[in-house]
């Protein structure tokens, strides 16, 4: 079998394995969460998973329930009340039981899986639920079992430019043996909510705040949202750690002290941060994640330090993964949704910042829609890289011209590798050829291509943005036009290259590579915005390749191939 035939067969087998694996072993669909009944009388039944093994600085035993009532006997069978907070950025529904958030909607973002705006809390779930414990105690005390009074009772509504407002939840034991007070402070122009509260002063207290079992799915391609669902933390003495929720099969921890803790999906995130105090130094105690009874989910809790007087405070960010907002918070929170693989991030980080700046400069400065921004960037990349491509082509022509002489040296000194290397380097020097000059110029822009790939795939700026027939630049092309167009333009580009420099292996690649890439892009369902950029780059490459082809022919005519004597 010829080498090119073996190469083609290997590629086809790779594609076959890739496709058949997905068909024979499909991922299991997520089970729907049970719907909660907000109007049921009495305290809502909340199944609290016990947190994982706490670190040494936290109490190892939960509190004694004798310090607080368990409901019923003291008339604690009050009906649950839902209190609403509205600002220009979000709408939150709090339960009077434990001051937990039952619903968080973001009016600035449309959900693609339900009517109305994005919802962060899955159906039947809740976040910001508190578990209180201290040294030498029994089971954790679940604050969601106790009805709190609410002030103001009618909730809060803050308009544009409005000042900060505080919503207070308070529970007092009828006999005075226990109390709980939780205060949320909201502002009109920020997704950050200040939280502080008070509990009885006891020995070595701690509070675990629940972050739910992941965020609600809001994207058209729900499997992507679930695949990217993760819990992350930023330890003070190490880099950012992340655990995909779908891979948590046993209790997991991210040890403290932490600068922040987060649960994220593809475009949205809930974050717990220490309270902002003069001088800083505040930290979180750790993160505990336990397997949930739903696919791609895990129950997550964060340890909040409580001082000797029973007071505690923290901040929570509930909103979109907007890099500028997260960057303004500090402590590398923008890395909650990192771009690229870990070993490349130090290189990619400044490039990502530059790409995002260019995207927003074109969008805001020139009033271009994001679809046109992607096209313009694709064309600009080819224009900027034209000198490098041209230099690489000229070096390749020189290398091809002396290739017969290099092969003759290789044959002549095949038994003397050292002499072969000396004569080859002498040949390169005599003809002014740098063997690396043909590939190094093409490798220089690779980090930029990686940065563009990750930015256009993950940036929330493209979410829900239509362009021509595309309903959403962050979702796959529903008509499959872009993947097919990309494959066609890739084939044309490679054919022009083959015309100037015929090569049997490259000829086979000319047919196989476009087909393989088209099948992979169709299978992966890449965002249409990313494919729009790739397609624009290919189209801009075609005239450049035609110029390179003509120039290569002229150079080959002026420098005919020399044959050894």
XYZ file of C-alpha atoms in Angstrom:
565
model
C 0.000 0.000 0.000
C 1.329 3.455 -0.897
C 2.292 5.847 1.937
C -0.426 8.334 1.009
C -3.036 5.574 0.997
C -1.938 4.419 4.451
C -2.093 8.000 5.669
C -5.623 8.440 4.336
C -6.734 5.145 5.880
C -5.334 6.185 9.271
C -7.201 9.483 9.183
C -10.452 7.789 8.186
C -10.083 5.285 11.024
C -9.537 8.134 13.478
C -12.706 9.838 12.299
C -14.614 6.532 12.494
C -13.516 5.895 16.076
C -14.404 9.461 17.034
C -17.906 9.241 15.565
C -18.752 5.674 16.607
C -17.664 6.271 20.212
C -20.219 9.039 20.566
C -22.941 6.905 18.975
C -22.285 3.730 20.974
C -21.611 5.453 24.299
C -23.766 8.604 24.458
C -23.673 10.735 27.590
C -26.590 10.175 29.931
C -29.143 13.017 29.909
C -29.437 14.942 33.187
C -32.354 13.967 35.398
C -34.779 16.821 36.076
C -34.778 18.188 39.585
C -38.022 17.750 41.551
C -40.184 20.826 41.621
C -40.608 22.506 44.989
C -43.951 23.639 46.430
C -43.535 27.175 47.683
C -47.048 27.412 49.111
C -47.026 24.251 51.238
C -47.790 24.947 54.908
C -45.118 24.574 57.524
C -41.369 24.681 57.193
C -40.098 23.503 53.798
C -38.405 20.140 53.959
C -34.766 20.618 53.012
C -32.492 17.590 52.759
C -29.141 18.901 53.956
C -26.173 16.816 52.942
C -23.569 16.699 55.675
C -20.419 18.620 54.700
C -17.226 16.715 54.062
C -14.386 16.388 56.548
C -13.563 19.933 57.704
C -9.981 21.194 58.082
C -8.322 21.209 61.472
C -9.068 24.859 62.185
C -12.841 24.213 61.994
C -14.897 22.330 64.583
C -15.060 18.625 63.913
C -18.421 18.096 65.641
C -21.707 19.803 64.770
C -23.854 21.769 67.287
C -26.280 20.510 69.908
C -29.860 20.966 68.774
C -30.909 21.522 72.376
C -29.887 25.174 72.066
C -32.665 25.794 69.531
C -36.203 24.568 68.905
C -36.985 22.000 66.246
C -40.345 23.424 65.213
C -44.001 22.688 65.979
C -43.834 22.876 69.787
C -43.194 26.633 69.778
C -45.626 27.492 67.001
C -42.959 27.455 64.290
C -45.268 25.976 61.663
C -45.686 29.346 59.966
C -46.461 29.501 56.289
C -43.442 30.241 54.120
C -43.296 33.787 52.805
C -41.495 34.764 49.610
C -39.936 38.228 49.663
C -38.689 39.826 46.446
C -35.742 42.135 45.828
C -35.526 43.901 42.457
C -32.714 46.024 41.036
C -31.878 46.921 37.409
C -29.490 43.930 37.327
C -31.370 41.095 39.058
C -34.545 39.897 40.757
C -34.178 37.615 43.790
C -36.892 35.713 45.658
C -35.989 34.986 49.283
C -37.749 32.501 51.546
C -38.621 33.523 55.093
C -37.255 30.137 56.210
C -33.534 30.653 56.670
C -33.357 33.649 54.280
C -32.411 31.380 51.374
C -32.636 32.466 47.724
C -35.189 30.363 45.819
C -34.903 32.240 42.521
C -32.340 34.612 40.967
C -33.158 36.015 37.535
C -31.033 38.365 35.415
C -33.269 40.582 33.227
C -30.329 41.610 31.054
C -29.890 38.050 29.703
C -32.426 35.883 27.923
C -32.694 32.211 28.859
C -32.738 29.804 25.905
C -34.274 26.916 27.853
C -37.277 28.651 29.406
C -39.482 31.702 28.988
C -38.040 34.953 30.260
C -34.629 35.922 31.601
C -31.760 33.732 32.790
C -32.456 31.849 36.031
C -29.464 30.925 38.184
C -31.193 28.603 40.688
C -32.334 25.191 39.370
C -35.989 24.249 39.917
C -36.633 22.989 43.435
C -33.240 24.167 44.668
C -31.941 27.030 46.806
C -28.710 28.814 47.622
C -27.300 30.745 50.608
C -28.723 28.198 53.076
C -26.845 28.260 56.386
C -25.661 25.373 58.590
C -24.344 26.463 62.018
C -21.991 24.387 64.104
C -19.474 24.746 66.934
C -17.165 22.661 69.074
C -18.478 19.721 71.162
C -21.927 19.796 69.578
C -24.319 17.390 67.902
C -25.767 17.624 64.388
C -25.474 20.846 62.360
C -28.274 23.301 62.960
C -30.057 23.969 59.675
C -31.219 27.606 59.664
C -33.724 26.880 56.886
C -35.928 25.087 59.471
C -36.786 28.330 61.243
C -39.216 31.057 60.084
C -37.608 34.484 60.163
C -39.490 37.755 60.227
C -38.616 40.044 57.321
C -38.022 43.792 57.287
C -39.159 45.516 55.172
C -41.964 42.963 54.886
C -42.847 44.006 51.337
C -39.345 43.421 49.977
C -37.112 45.953 48.229
C -37.105 47.627 44.830
C -34.162 49.809 43.768
C -34.306 51.855 40.569
C -31.501 53.263 38.431
C -29.228 55.427 40.533
C -30.878 54.341 43.771
C -28.914 54.032 46.991
C -28.172 50.858 48.908
C -30.958 49.083 50.811
C -30.873 46.331 53.432
C -33.238 43.381 53.846
C -33.206 41.901 57.370
C -34.299 38.415 58.449
C -34.697 37.703 62.167
C -35.631 34.614 64.200
C -35.928 34.590 68.003
C -36.497 31.482 70.086
C -39.755 31.912 72.045
C -37.854 31.144 75.258
C -34.861 33.285 74.349
C -32.334 30.437 74.063
C -31.449 30.993 70.403
C -31.607 33.681 67.712
C -30.526 34.224 64.120
C -30.274 37.482 62.201
C -29.278 37.699 58.527
C -28.903 41.003 56.646
C -28.532 41.434 52.868
C -27.456 44.818 51.486
C -28.147 45.551 47.793
C -27.057 48.289 45.374
C -28.478 49.249 41.996
C -25.342 49.006 39.873
C -23.567 45.896 41.180
C -24.119 42.139 41.213
C -22.345 42.020 44.592
C -24.536 41.605 47.672
C -23.143 42.307 51.148
C -24.194 39.731 53.748
C -23.731 39.899 57.497
C -25.438 38.293 60.447
C -25.398 37.275 64.068
C -25.763 33.995 65.955
C -25.329 33.138 69.651
C -21.815 33.576 71.027
C -20.447 30.051 71.491
C -17.060 28.354 71.534
C -15.369 27.853 68.123
C -18.394 28.595 65.911
C -18.519 28.122 62.152
C -21.086 28.662 59.435
C -21.436 26.669 56.208
C -23.227 28.537 53.410
C -24.790 26.398 50.687
C -24.115 27.171 47.026
C -26.662 24.663 45.751
C -25.916 21.874 43.303
C -24.766 23.986 40.367
C -26.489 26.638 38.297
C -29.598 26.207 36.187
C -29.057 25.374 32.508
C -29.839 28.354 30.265
C -28.068 27.574 26.974
C -29.430 25.984 23.803
C -26.668 23.405 23.925
C -27.387 22.244 27.455
C -24.682 19.573 27.472
C -22.036 22.301 27.119
C -23.485 24.160 30.094
C -23.440 20.992 32.207
C -19.969 19.967 31.014
C -18.540 23.328 32.104
C -20.363 23.324 35.461
C -17.641 23.436 38.129
C -16.742 24.535 41.642
C -13.600 26.627 41.991
C -11.581 28.175 44.785
C -8.571 30.442 45.080
C -6.381 29.272 47.995
C -4.197 31.922 49.577
C -1.086 29.735 49.334
C -1.609 28.280 45.846
C -3.135 28.654 42.424
C -6.809 28.399 41.523
C -8.301 24.916 41.935
C -11.338 23.689 40.016
C -13.495 20.542 40.227
C -16.021 19.712 37.462
C -19.311 18.936 39.217
C -19.999 16.027 36.866
C -16.834 14.233 38.020
C -17.458 14.414 41.759
C -18.166 10.816 42.800
C -17.166 11.107 46.476
C -16.798 13.994 48.956
C -14.207 16.488 47.735
C -12.659 19.523 49.409
C -10.696 22.601 48.418
C -8.793 23.470 51.556
C -8.643 27.004 52.912
C -7.888 29.683 53.594
C -9.497 30.903 50.374
C -9.784 34.285 48.710
C -13.051 33.231 47.045
C -15.232 30.233 46.224
C -17.414 29.884 43.129
C -19.827 27.633 41.280
C -20.019 28.395 37.563
C -21.655 27.371 34.302
C -20.510 28.447 30.817
C -21.512 32.104 31.143
C -22.747 32.661 34.712
C -21.367 32.278 38.217
C -22.213 32.514 41.911
C -19.291 33.536 44.099
C -18.752 33.736 47.844
C -16.109 36.294 48.866
C -14.836 37.423 52.276
C -16.173 40.697 53.587
C -14.378 43.776 52.296
C -12.597 45.309 55.279
C -9.916 48.010 55.509
C -6.533 46.362 55.238
C -7.966 43.105 53.851
C -6.831 39.797 55.268
C -10.300 38.241 55.392
C -10.564 34.680 54.036
C -12.968 31.767 53.687
C -12.421 28.502 55.550
C -12.784 26.019 52.670
C -15.104 24.350 50.154
C -16.900 21.003 50.567
C -18.553 19.252 47.609
C -20.644 16.083 47.974
C -22.118 13.954 45.165
C -25.757 14.756 44.411
C -28.440 12.370 43.189
C -28.549 14.170 39.828
C -26.197 13.764 36.877
C -23.519 16.451 36.501
C -24.401 17.923 39.900
C -22.809 18.133 43.358
C -23.864 19.824 46.603
C -21.402 22.603 47.461
C -20.896 24.466 50.754
C -18.425 27.138 51.807
C -17.048 27.700 55.305
C -17.606 31.239 56.625
C -15.607 32.227 59.741
C -17.702 33.352 62.734
C -16.061 35.412 65.474
C -16.351 34.833 69.212
C -19.321 37.194 69.486
C -21.291 35.188 66.912
C -20.982 37.790 64.127
C -20.103 36.908 60.536
C -20.008 38.647 57.180
C -19.239 37.868 53.549
C -20.068 39.015 50.019
C -21.713 37.150 47.172
C -21.560 37.849 43.430
C -24.542 36.450 41.519
C -24.351 37.246 37.829
C -22.617 36.927 34.461
C -18.971 36.057 33.851
C -18.081 39.530 32.585
C -14.317 39.861 32.688
C -14.264 43.590 33.504
C -16.638 43.182 36.457
C -14.716 40.237 37.879
C -11.378 41.969 37.271
C -12.596 44.974 39.283
C -13.312 42.711 42.278
C -9.706 41.513 42.329
C -7.959 38.393 43.673
C -7.844 36.888 40.148
C -11.616 36.337 40.150
C -11.616 36.792 36.353
C -9.807 33.435 36.206
C -12.942 31.646 37.437
C -13.522 30.931 33.745
C -9.919 30.573 32.531
C -8.904 30.812 28.885
C -6.888 27.858 27.640
C -4.972 25.052 29.284
C -3.053 25.654 32.499
C 0.448 25.510 31.013
C -0.488 28.092 28.330
C -2.323 30.594 30.535
C 0.708 32.745 31.435
C 1.269 33.273 27.696
C -2.386 33.575 26.727
C -3.482 35.931 29.520
C -2.024 39.167 28.053
C -3.109 38.116 24.558
C -6.672 37.506 25.777
C -6.730 40.992 27.292
C -5.572 42.430 23.962
C -8.123 40.472 21.929
C -10.985 41.530 24.209
C -9.835 45.140 23.959
C -9.832 44.970 20.154
C -13.290 43.341 20.118
C -14.806 46.048 22.311
C -12.915 48.846 20.493
C -14.383 47.742 17.145
C -17.833 47.173 18.652
C -18.057 50.408 20.645
C -15.720 52.698 18.686
C -16.938 51.836 15.171
C -20.458 50.739 16.192
C -19.959 47.392 14.470
C -22.153 44.432 15.366
C -20.279 41.526 16.893
C -20.728 39.430 13.735
C -18.939 42.050 11.654
C -16.326 42.438 14.409
C -15.434 38.746 14.055
C -15.168 39.090 10.259
C -12.998 42.213 10.513
C -10.663 40.539 13.032
C -10.383 37.467 10.786
C -9.357 39.650 7.813
C -7.021 41.810 9.915
C -5.225 38.723 11.194
C -4.383 37.649 7.637
C -3.261 41.188 6.705
C -1.009 41.440 9.762
C 0.461 37.989 9.157
C 1.051 38.545 5.421
C 4.756 39.552 5.816
C 5.426 36.409 7.892
C 3.674 34.152 5.380
C 5.560 35.731 2.495
C 8.898 35.357 4.263
C 8.162 31.703 5.045
C 7.230 31.044 1.411
C 10.465 32.558 0.076
C 12.501 30.489 2.509
C 10.652 27.336 1.419
C 11.433 28.079 -2.249
C 15.142 28.418 -1.452
C 15.100 25.203 0.538
C 13.357 23.339 -2.296
C 15.920 24.641 -4.809
C 18.848 23.061 -2.973
C 16.996 19.921 -1.919
C 18.665 17.723 -4.633
C 22.088 18.857 -3.397
C 21.114 18.114 0.208
C 19.932 14.619 -0.764
C 23.202 14.012 -2.614
C 25.184 14.954 0.520
C 23.012 12.663 2.603
C 23.684 9.741 0.246
C 27.380 10.472 -0.129
C 28.100 10.676 3.601
C 25.522 8.281 4.938
C 28.256 6.393 6.832
C 29.723 9.550 8.355
C 26.957 11.524 10.179
C 29.351 14.190 11.452
C 30.704 14.950 7.957
C 27.141 14.856 6.599
C 26.076 17.538 9.100
C 29.121 19.694 8.316
C 28.573 19.537 4.548
C 24.830 20.217 4.911
C 25.440 23.317 7.027
C 28.058 24.450 4.514
C 25.500 24.037 1.722
C 22.940 26.112 3.610
C 25.498 28.841 4.238
C 26.664 28.997 0.599
C 23.106 29.433 -0.670
C 21.885 31.704 2.155
C 19.278 29.225 3.383
C 17.973 29.057 6.952
C 16.200 25.708 7.371
C 14.054 27.103 10.213
C 13.002 30.251 8.395
C 10.186 28.421 6.621
C 8.387 27.318 9.781
C 9.349 29.750 12.572
C 7.391 32.702 11.056
C 4.319 30.469 10.973
C 4.745 29.404 14.615
C 5.053 32.946 15.992
C 1.316 33.776 15.664
C 0.144 30.450 17.145
C -0.432 31.867 20.685
C -2.601 34.570 19.114
C -4.678 31.931 17.315
C -5.122 30.037 20.598
C -6.194 33.234 22.377
C -8.723 34.012 19.646
C -10.076 30.452 19.818
C -10.759 30.584 23.559
C -12.080 34.161 23.562
C -14.578 33.651 20.737
C -15.712 30.351 22.237
C -16.291 31.585 25.805
C -16.958 35.320 25.830
C -20.419 36.270 27.087
C -20.449 39.297 24.751
C -21.454 36.978 21.874
C -24.216 35.230 23.846
C -27.640 35.713 22.262
C -26.278 38.025 19.535
C -27.877 37.303 16.109
C -26.094 37.780 12.782
C -27.643 37.199 9.352
C -29.211 33.701 9.538
C -27.450 32.909 12.844
C -29.745 33.344 15.888
C -26.914 33.229 18.437
C -23.167 33.666 17.842
C -22.385 31.646 20.974
C -24.414 28.630 19.733
C -23.833 26.266 16.763
C -25.089 27.193 13.295
C -28.584 25.607 13.122
C -28.393 25.323 9.304
C -24.811 23.915 9.231
C -23.851 26.486 6.596
C -20.694 27.768 8.316
C -19.023 24.359 8.899
C -19.575 23.431 5.242
C -18.411 26.847 4.045
C -15.304 26.560 6.220
C -14.482 23.162 4.707
C -14.916 24.491 1.159
C -12.669 27.521 1.723
C -10.071 25.344 3.424
C -10.032 23.009 0.407
C -9.602 25.957 -1.988
C -6.720 27.373 0.047
C -4.908 24.025 0.121
C -5.492 23.518 -3.623
C -3.807 26.830 -4.371
C -0.864 25.746 -2.221
C -0.686 22.407 -4.053
C -0.684 24.182 -7.428
C 2.503 26.035 -6.577
C 4.304 23.147 -4.862
C 3.029 19.713 -5.959
C 3.495 17.078 -3.269
C 1.811 13.632 -3.110
C 1.336 13.773 0.681
C -0.014 17.318 0.527
C -2.325 16.314 -2.292
C -3.908 13.677 -0.101
C -4.158 16.157 2.764
C -5.928 18.591 0.434
C -8.889 16.212 0.253
C -8.798 14.621 3.701
C -8.171 17.620 5.969
C -11.167 19.762 4.901
C -13.474 16.748 5.240
C -12.034 15.795 8.622
C -12.236 19.350 10.000
C -15.797 19.817 8.723
C -16.924 16.541 10.341
C -15.229 17.466 13.617
C -16.748 20.958 13.686
C -20.187 19.549 12.930
C -19.757 16.900 15.632
C -18.408 19.264 18.292
C -21.026 21.917 17.564
C -18.587 24.817 17.864
C -20.091 28.285 18.416
C -21.071 29.918 15.145
C -19.104 33.045 16.108
C -15.887 31.030 16.210
C -16.624 29.433 12.833
C -17.506 32.848 11.403
C -14.025 34.049 12.404
C -12.356 30.945 10.924
C -14.298 31.278 7.678
C -13.417 34.977 7.340
C -9.757 34.073 7.873
C -9.934 31.442 5.123
C -11.586 33.843 2.664
C -8.937 36.493 3.367
C -6.237 33.849 2.844
C -7.355 33.001 -0.716
C -6.100 36.199 -2.480
C -2.914 36.079 -0.423
C -2.363 32.471 -1.435
C -2.865 33.405 -5.089
C -0.191 36.096 -4.780
C 2.150 33.678 -3.014
C 1.552 31.063 -5.717
C 2.433 33.494 -8.536
C 5.485 34.795 -6.703
C 6.640 31.252 -5.945
C 6.460 30.361 -9.648
C 8.554 33.416 -10.535
C 11.161 32.589 -7.874
C 11.326 28.972 -9.035
C 11.849 30.146 -12.611
C 14.583 32.557 -11.554
C 16.236 29.933 -9.306
C 15.881 26.592 -11.078
C 16.552 23.430 -9.128
C 20.241 22.540 -9.196
C 21.224 18.939 -9.649
C 24.469 17.512 -8.316
C 27.215 16.887 -10.823
